[in-house]
CSV table of C-alpha atoms and ligand atoms in Angstrom, one decimal:
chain,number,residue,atom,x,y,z
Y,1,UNK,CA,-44.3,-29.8,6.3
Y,2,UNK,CA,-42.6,-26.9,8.5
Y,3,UNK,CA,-41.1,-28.2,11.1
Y,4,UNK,CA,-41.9,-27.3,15.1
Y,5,UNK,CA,-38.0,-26.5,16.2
Y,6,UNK,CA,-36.1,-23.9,14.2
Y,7,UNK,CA,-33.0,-25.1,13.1
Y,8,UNK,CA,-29.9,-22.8,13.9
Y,9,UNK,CA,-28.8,-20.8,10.9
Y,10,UNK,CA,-26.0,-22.2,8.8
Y,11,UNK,CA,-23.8,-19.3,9.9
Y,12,UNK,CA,-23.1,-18.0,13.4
Y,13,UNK,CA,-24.4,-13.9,12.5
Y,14,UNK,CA,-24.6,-11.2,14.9
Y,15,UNK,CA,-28.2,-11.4,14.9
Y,16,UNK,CA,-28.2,-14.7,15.5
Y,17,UNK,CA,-25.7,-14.7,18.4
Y,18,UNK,CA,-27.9,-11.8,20.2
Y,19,UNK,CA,-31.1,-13.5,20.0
Y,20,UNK,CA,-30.0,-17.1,21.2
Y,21,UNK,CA,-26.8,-16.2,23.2
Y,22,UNK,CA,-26.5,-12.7,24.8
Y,23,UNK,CA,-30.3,-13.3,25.0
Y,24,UNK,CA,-30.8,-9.6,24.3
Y,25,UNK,CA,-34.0,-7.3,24.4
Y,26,UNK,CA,-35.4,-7.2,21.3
Y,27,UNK,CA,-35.0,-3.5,20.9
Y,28,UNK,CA,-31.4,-3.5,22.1
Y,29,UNK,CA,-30.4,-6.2,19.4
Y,30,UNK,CA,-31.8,-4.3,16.6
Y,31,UNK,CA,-29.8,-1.2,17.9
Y,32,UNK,CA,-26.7,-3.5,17.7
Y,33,UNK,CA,-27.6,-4.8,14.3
Y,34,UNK,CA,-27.9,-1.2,13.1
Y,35,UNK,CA,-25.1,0.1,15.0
Y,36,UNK,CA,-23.3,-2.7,12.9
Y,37,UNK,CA,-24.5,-1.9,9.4
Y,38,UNK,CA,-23.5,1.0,10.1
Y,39,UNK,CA,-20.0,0.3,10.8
Y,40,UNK,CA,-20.8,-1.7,7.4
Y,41,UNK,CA,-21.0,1.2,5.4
Y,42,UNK,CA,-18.4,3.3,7.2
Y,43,UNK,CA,-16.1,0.8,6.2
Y,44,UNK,CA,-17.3,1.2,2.7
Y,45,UNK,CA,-17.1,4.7,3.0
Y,46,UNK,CA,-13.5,4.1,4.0
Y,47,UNK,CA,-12.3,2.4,1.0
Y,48,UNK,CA,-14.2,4.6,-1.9
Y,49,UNK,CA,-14.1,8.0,-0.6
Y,50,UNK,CA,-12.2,10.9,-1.0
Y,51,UNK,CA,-9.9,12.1,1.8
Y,52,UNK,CA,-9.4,16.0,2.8
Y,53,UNK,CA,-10.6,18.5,5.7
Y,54,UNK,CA,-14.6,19.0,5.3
Y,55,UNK,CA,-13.5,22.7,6.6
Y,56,UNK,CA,-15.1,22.6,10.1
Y,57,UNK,CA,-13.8,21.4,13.3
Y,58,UNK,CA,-15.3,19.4,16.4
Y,59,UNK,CA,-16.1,20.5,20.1
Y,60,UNK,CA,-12.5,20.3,20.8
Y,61,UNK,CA,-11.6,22.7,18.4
Y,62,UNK,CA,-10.0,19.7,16.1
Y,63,UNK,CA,-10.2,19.9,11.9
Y,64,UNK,CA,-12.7,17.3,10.7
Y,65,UNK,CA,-11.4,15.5,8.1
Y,66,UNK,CA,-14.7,14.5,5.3
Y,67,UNK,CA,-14.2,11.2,6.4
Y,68,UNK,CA,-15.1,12.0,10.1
Y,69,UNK,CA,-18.1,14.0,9.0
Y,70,UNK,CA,-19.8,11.1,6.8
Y,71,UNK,CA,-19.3,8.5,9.2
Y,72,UNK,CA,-20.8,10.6,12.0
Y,73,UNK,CA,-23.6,11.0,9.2
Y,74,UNK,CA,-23.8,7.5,9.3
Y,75,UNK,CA,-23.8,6.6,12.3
Y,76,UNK,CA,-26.8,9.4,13.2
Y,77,UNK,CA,-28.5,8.0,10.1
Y,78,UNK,CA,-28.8,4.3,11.4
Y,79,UNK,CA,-29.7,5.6,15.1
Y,80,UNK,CA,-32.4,7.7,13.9
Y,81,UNK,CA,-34.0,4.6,11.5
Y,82,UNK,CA,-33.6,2.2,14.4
Y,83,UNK,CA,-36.4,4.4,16.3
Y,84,UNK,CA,-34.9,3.1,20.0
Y,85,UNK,CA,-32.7,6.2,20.1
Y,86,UNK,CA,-33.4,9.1,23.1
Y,87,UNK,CA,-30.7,10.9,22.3
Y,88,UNK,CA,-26.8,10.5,21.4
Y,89,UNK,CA,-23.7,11.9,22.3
Y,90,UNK,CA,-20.8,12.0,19.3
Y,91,UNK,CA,-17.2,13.5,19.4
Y,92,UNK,CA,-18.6,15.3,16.1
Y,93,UNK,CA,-21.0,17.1,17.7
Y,94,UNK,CA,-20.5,20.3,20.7
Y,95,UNK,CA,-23.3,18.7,22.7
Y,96,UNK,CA,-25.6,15.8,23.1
Y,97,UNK,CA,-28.2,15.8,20.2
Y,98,UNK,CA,-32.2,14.3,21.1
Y,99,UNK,CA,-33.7,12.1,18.4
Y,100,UNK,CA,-37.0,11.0,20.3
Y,101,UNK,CA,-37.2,11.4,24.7
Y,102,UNK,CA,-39.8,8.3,24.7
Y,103,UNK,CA,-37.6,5.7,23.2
Y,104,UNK,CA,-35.9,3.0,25.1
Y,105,UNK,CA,-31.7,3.8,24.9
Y,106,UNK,CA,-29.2,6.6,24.7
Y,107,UNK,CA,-26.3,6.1,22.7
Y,108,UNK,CA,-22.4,7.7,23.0
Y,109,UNK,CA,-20.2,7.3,20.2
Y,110,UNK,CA,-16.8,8.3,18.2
Y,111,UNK,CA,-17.6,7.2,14.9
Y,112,UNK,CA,-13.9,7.3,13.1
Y,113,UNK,CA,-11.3,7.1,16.2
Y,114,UNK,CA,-7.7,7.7,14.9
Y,115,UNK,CA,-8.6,8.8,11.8
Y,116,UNK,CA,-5.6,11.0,11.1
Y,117,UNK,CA,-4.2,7.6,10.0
Y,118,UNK,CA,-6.3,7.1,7.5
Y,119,UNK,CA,-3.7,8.7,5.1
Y,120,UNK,CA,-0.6,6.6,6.2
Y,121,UNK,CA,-3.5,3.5,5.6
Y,122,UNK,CA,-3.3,2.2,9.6
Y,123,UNK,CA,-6.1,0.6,11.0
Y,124,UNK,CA,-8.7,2.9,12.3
Y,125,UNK,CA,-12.5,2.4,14.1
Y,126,UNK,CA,-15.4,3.3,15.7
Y,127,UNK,CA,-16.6,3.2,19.9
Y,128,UNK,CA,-19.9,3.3,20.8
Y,129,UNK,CA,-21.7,2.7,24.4
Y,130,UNK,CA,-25.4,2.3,24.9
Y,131,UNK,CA,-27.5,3.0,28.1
Y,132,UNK,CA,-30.8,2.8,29.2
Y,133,UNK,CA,-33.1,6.1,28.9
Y,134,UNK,CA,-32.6,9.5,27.8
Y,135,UNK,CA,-30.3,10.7,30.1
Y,136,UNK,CA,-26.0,10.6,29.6
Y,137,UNK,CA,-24.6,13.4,32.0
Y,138,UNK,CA,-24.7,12.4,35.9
Y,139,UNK,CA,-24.4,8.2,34.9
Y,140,UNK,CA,-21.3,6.5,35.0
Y,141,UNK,CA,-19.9,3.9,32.3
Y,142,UNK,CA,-20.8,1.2,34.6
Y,143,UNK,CA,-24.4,1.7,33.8
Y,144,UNK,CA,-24.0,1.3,30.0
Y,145,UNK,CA,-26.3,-2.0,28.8
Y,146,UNK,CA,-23.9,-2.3,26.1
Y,147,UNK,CA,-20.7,-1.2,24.7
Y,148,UNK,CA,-18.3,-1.9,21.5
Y,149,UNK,CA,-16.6,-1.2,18.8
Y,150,UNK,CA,-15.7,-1.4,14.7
Y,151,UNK,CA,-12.3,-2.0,13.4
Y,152,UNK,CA,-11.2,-1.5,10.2
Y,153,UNK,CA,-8.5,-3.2,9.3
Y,154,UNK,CA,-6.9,-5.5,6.3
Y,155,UNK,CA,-10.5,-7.4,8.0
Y,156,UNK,CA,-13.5,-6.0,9.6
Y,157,UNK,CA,-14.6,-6.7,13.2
Y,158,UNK,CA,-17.3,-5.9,15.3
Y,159,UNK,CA,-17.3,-7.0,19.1
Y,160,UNK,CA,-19.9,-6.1,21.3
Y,161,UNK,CA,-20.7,-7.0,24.7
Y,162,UNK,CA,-23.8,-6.6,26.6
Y,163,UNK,CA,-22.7,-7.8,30.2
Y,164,UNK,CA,-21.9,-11.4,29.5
Y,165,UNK,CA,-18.8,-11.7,28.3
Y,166,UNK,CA,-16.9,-10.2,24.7
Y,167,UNK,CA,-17.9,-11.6,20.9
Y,168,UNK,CA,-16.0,-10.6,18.2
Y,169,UNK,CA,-17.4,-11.3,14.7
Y,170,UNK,CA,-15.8,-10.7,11.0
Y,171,UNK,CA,-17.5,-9.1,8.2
Y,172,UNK,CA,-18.1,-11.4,5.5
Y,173,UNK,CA,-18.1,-10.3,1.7
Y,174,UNK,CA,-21.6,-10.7,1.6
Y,175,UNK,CA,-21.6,-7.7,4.2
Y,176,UNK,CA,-22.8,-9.8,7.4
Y,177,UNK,CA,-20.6,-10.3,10.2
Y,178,UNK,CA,-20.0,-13.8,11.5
Y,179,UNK,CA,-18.9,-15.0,14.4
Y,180,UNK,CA,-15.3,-15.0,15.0
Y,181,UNK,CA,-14.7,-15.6,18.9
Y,182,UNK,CA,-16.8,-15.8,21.8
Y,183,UNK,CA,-15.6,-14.6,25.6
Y,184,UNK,CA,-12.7,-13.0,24.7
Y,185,UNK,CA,-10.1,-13.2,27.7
Y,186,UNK,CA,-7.4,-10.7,29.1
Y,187,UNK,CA,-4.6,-12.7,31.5
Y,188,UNK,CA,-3.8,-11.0,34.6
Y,189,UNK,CA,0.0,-10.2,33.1
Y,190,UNK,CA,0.9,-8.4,30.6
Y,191,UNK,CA,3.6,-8.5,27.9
Y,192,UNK,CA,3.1,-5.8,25.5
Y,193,UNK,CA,2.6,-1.7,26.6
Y,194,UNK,CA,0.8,0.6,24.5
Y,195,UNK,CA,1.7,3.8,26.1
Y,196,UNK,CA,-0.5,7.1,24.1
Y,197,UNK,CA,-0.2,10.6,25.1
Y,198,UNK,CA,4.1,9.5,25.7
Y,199,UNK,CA,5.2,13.3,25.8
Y,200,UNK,CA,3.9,13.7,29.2
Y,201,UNK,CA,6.7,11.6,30.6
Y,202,UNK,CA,8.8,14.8,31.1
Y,203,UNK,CA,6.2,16.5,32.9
Y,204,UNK,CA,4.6,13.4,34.5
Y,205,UNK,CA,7.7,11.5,37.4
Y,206,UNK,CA,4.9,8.8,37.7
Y,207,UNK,CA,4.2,8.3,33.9
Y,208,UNK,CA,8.3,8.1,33.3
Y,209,UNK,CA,8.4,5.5,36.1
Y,210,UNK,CA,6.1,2.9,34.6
Y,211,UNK,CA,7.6,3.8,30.9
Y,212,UNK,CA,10.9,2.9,32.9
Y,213,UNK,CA,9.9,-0.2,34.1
Y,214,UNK,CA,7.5,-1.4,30.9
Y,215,UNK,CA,11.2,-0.6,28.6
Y,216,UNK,CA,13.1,-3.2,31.3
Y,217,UNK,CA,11.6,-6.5,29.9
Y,218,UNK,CA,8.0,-5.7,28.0
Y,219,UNK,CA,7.5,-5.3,24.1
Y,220,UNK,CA,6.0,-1.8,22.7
Y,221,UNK,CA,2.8,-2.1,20.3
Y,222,UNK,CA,1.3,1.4,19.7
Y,223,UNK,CA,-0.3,1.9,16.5
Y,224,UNK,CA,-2.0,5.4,17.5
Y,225,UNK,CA,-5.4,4.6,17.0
Y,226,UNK,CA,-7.5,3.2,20.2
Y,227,UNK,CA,-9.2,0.7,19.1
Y,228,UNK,CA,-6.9,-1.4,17.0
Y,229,UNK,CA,-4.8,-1.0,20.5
Y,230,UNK,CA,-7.2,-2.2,22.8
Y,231,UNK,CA,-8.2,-5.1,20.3
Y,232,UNK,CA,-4.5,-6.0,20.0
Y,233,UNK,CA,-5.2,-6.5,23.9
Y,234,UNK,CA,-8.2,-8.3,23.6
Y,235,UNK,CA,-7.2,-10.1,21.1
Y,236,UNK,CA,-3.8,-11.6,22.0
Y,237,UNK,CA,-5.2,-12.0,25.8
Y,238,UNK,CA,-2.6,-9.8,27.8
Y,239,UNK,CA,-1.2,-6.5,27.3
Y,240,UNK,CA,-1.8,-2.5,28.7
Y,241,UNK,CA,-2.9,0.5,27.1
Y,242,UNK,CA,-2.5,4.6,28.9
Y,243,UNK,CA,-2.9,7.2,28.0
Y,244,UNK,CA,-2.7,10.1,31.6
Y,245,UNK,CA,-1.9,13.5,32.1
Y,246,UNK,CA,1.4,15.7,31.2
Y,247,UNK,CA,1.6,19.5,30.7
Y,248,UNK,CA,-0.5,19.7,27.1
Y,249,UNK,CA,-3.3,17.4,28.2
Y,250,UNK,CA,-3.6,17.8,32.0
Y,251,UNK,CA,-6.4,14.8,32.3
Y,252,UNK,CA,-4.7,12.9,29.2
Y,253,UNK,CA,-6.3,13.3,25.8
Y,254,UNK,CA,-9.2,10.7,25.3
Y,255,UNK,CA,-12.5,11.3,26.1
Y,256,UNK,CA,-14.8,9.6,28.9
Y,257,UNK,CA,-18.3,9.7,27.6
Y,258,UNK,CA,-17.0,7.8,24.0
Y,259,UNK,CA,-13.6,6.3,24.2
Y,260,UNK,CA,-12.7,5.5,28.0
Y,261,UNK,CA,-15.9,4.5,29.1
Y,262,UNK,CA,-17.0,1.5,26.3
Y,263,UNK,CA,-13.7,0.3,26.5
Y,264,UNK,CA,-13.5,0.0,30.3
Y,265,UNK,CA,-16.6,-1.7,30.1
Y,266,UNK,CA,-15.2,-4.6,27.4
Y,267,UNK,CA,-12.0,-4.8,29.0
Y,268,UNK,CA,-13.2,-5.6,32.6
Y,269,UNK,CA,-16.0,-7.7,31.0
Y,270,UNK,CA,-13.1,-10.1,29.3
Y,271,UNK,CA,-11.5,-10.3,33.3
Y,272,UNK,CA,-9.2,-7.0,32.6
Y,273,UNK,CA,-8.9,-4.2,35.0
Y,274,UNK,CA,-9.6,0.0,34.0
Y,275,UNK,CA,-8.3,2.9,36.2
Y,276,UNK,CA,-8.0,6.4,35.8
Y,277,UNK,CA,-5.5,6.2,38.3
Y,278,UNK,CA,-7.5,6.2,41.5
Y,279,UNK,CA,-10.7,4.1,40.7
Y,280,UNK,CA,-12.4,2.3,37.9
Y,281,UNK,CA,-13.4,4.3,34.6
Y,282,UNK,CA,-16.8,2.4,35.2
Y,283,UNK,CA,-17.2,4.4,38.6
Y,284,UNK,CA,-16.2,8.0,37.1
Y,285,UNK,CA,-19.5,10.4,37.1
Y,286,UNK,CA,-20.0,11.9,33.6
Y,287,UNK,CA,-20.0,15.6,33.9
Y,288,UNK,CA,-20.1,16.4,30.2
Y,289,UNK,CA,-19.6,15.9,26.8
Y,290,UNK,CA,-15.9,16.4,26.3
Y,291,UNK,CA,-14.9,15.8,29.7
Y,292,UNK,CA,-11.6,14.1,29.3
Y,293,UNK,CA,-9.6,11.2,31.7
Y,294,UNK,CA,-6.6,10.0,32.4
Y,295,UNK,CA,-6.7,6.0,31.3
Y,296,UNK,CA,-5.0,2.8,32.4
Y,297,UNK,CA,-6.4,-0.3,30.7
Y,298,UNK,CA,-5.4,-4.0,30.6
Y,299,UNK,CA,-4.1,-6.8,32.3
Y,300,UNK,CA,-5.0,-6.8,35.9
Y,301,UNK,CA,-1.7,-6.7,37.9
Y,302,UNK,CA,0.1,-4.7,35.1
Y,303,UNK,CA,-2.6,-2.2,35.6
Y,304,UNK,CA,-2.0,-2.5,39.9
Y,305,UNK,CA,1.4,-2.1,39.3
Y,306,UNK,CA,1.4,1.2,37.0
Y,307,UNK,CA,-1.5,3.1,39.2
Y,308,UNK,CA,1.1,2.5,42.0
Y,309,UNK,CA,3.8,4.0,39.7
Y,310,UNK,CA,1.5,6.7,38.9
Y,311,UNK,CA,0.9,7.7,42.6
Y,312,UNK,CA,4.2,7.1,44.1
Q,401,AHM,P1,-9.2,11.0,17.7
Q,401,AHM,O1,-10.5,10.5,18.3
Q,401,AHM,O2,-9.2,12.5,17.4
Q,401,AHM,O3,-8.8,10.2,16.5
Q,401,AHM,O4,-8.1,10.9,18.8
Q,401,AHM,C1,-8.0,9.7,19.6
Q,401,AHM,C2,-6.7,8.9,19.3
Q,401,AHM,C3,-6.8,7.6,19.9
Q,401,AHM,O5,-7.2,6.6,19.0
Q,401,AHM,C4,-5.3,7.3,20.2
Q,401,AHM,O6,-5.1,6.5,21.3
Q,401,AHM,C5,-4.8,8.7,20.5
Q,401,AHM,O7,-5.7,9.6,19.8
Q,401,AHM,C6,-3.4,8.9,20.0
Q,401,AHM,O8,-2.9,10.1,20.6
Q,401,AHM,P2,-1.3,10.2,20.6
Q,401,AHM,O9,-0.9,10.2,19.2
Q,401,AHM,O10,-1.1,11.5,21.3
Q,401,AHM,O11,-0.7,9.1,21.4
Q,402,MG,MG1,-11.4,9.2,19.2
């Protein structure tokens, strides 16, 4: 006889945690799911292929390596299949490319961040932000329904949040990712600075200041890639992470649309603070596809403290 109350699955998957938890639309869980195979198979795609230039560059004039071309592949691959995909914005692409106008979400993405590591064999990952409609320019990161991010490291996580709280989940040698930890926390103080984009102390008094006063009793962790330096955040509940302007990159290097603005969104969903040094990442218009900001992201009175440096 089948019986009247489904039983819980014997494994806590991302599916799963979706449906019954984060209570997600229907359509916007399937996105995720996909979003997450794909991440699947870029990690695959890690391990087994070759590495190299592909011999064409990106919209900010950067050399793709193959690597970065086939996991953009991917990642367009799974969005187009999913059929909930208006349109997406990638740092592979010079401008925002429409898959169907009528369908429900838009989606912004860097599918291999810091993947000039992937020679020296660091952890690298992928970002990705999803909002509601067709439209990206003229919103602001606050509006995104869900944001998140791949890393791939000695293991494989995927955290996602879609406005109640951060899950991280581990993918399993049977390829689905189970759940690792739910609400993920950032303490008000921080211990540990992750300070990108460091030449721009010497052109940047406000940057030297807080490099001055994280080097007086805080501990450096800077890997170079984004993600795995945000997840060390998330991860070990504390810690900062910059990245502002100096005389090469006046606005700092990383992107709004596809780096800043998914991980303001987790990091002030786990109780941290974001700044681009006057007011929150979520509250900064999007103007266009490679518009770049100056970012401050972490614990909450470490990231008070250094916005104050900044401005002094
Ligand atoms: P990418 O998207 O081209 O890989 O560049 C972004 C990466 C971030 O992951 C990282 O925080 C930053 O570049 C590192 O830059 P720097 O070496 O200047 O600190
Ligand atoms: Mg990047």
């Amino acid at each position: 006889m089948v019986s009247a109350t489904p039983r819980p699955p014997t494994r806590s998957t991302l599916n799963w945690h979706l449906r019954t938890r984060a209570k997600a639309p229907d359509a916007l869980r399937h996105l995720l799911v996909d979003i997450s195979r794909a991440g699947r198979d870029i990690r695959y795609a890690i391990q087994t292929s070759e590495g190299g230039l592909s011999g064409g560059s990106n919209q900010f004039g950067e050399k793709q390596l193959k690597l970065d071309v086939l996991a953009d592949q991917l990642m367009e691959h799974y969005l187009r299949e999913s059929g909930s995909v208006a349109c997406f914005c990638s740092e592979e692409h010079d401008d925002i490319v429409e898959i169907d106008p009528k369908a429900p979400y838009s989606v912004v993405f860097d599918p291999l961040d810091g993947s000039s590591l992937v020679d020296v064999n660091f952890a690298i990952g992928s970002i990705f932000g999803i909002y509601k409609g067709s439209e990206i320019i003229g919103r602001t990161p606050r509006e995104q329904v869900a944001a998140g991010y791949i890393l791939y490291g000695p293991r494989t996580i995927f955290v996602y949040s879609t406005g109640d709280g951060v899950h991280a989940f581990l993918l399993s040698d049977i390829g689905e990712f189970i759940l690792l930890q739910e609400h993920l926390g950032i303490g008000d103080t921080a211990k540990n600075f992750s300070p990108g984009n460091l030449s721009a102390i010497h052109d940047n008094p406000g940057y030297k200041r807080a490099l001055d006063h994280w080097l007086e009793a805080m501990t450096l962790r800077y890997s170079g890639c984004m993600v795995a330096d945000i997840h060390h955040i998330l991860s070990k509940g504390q810690g900062i992470f910059s990245n502002v302007g100096g005389a090469k990159y006046p606005q700092g290097k990383l992107r709004l649309i596809f780096e800043c603005g998914p991980f303001a969104y987790l990091i002030e969903q786990a109780g941290g603070a974001s700044s681009d040094g006057k007011v929150s990442l979520l509250d900064t218009t999007i103007t266009a596809c490679g518009q770049r900001t100056p970012i401050v992201v972490g614990s909450k009175k470490e990231v008070e403290t250094v916005v104050k440096l900044l401005g002094k």
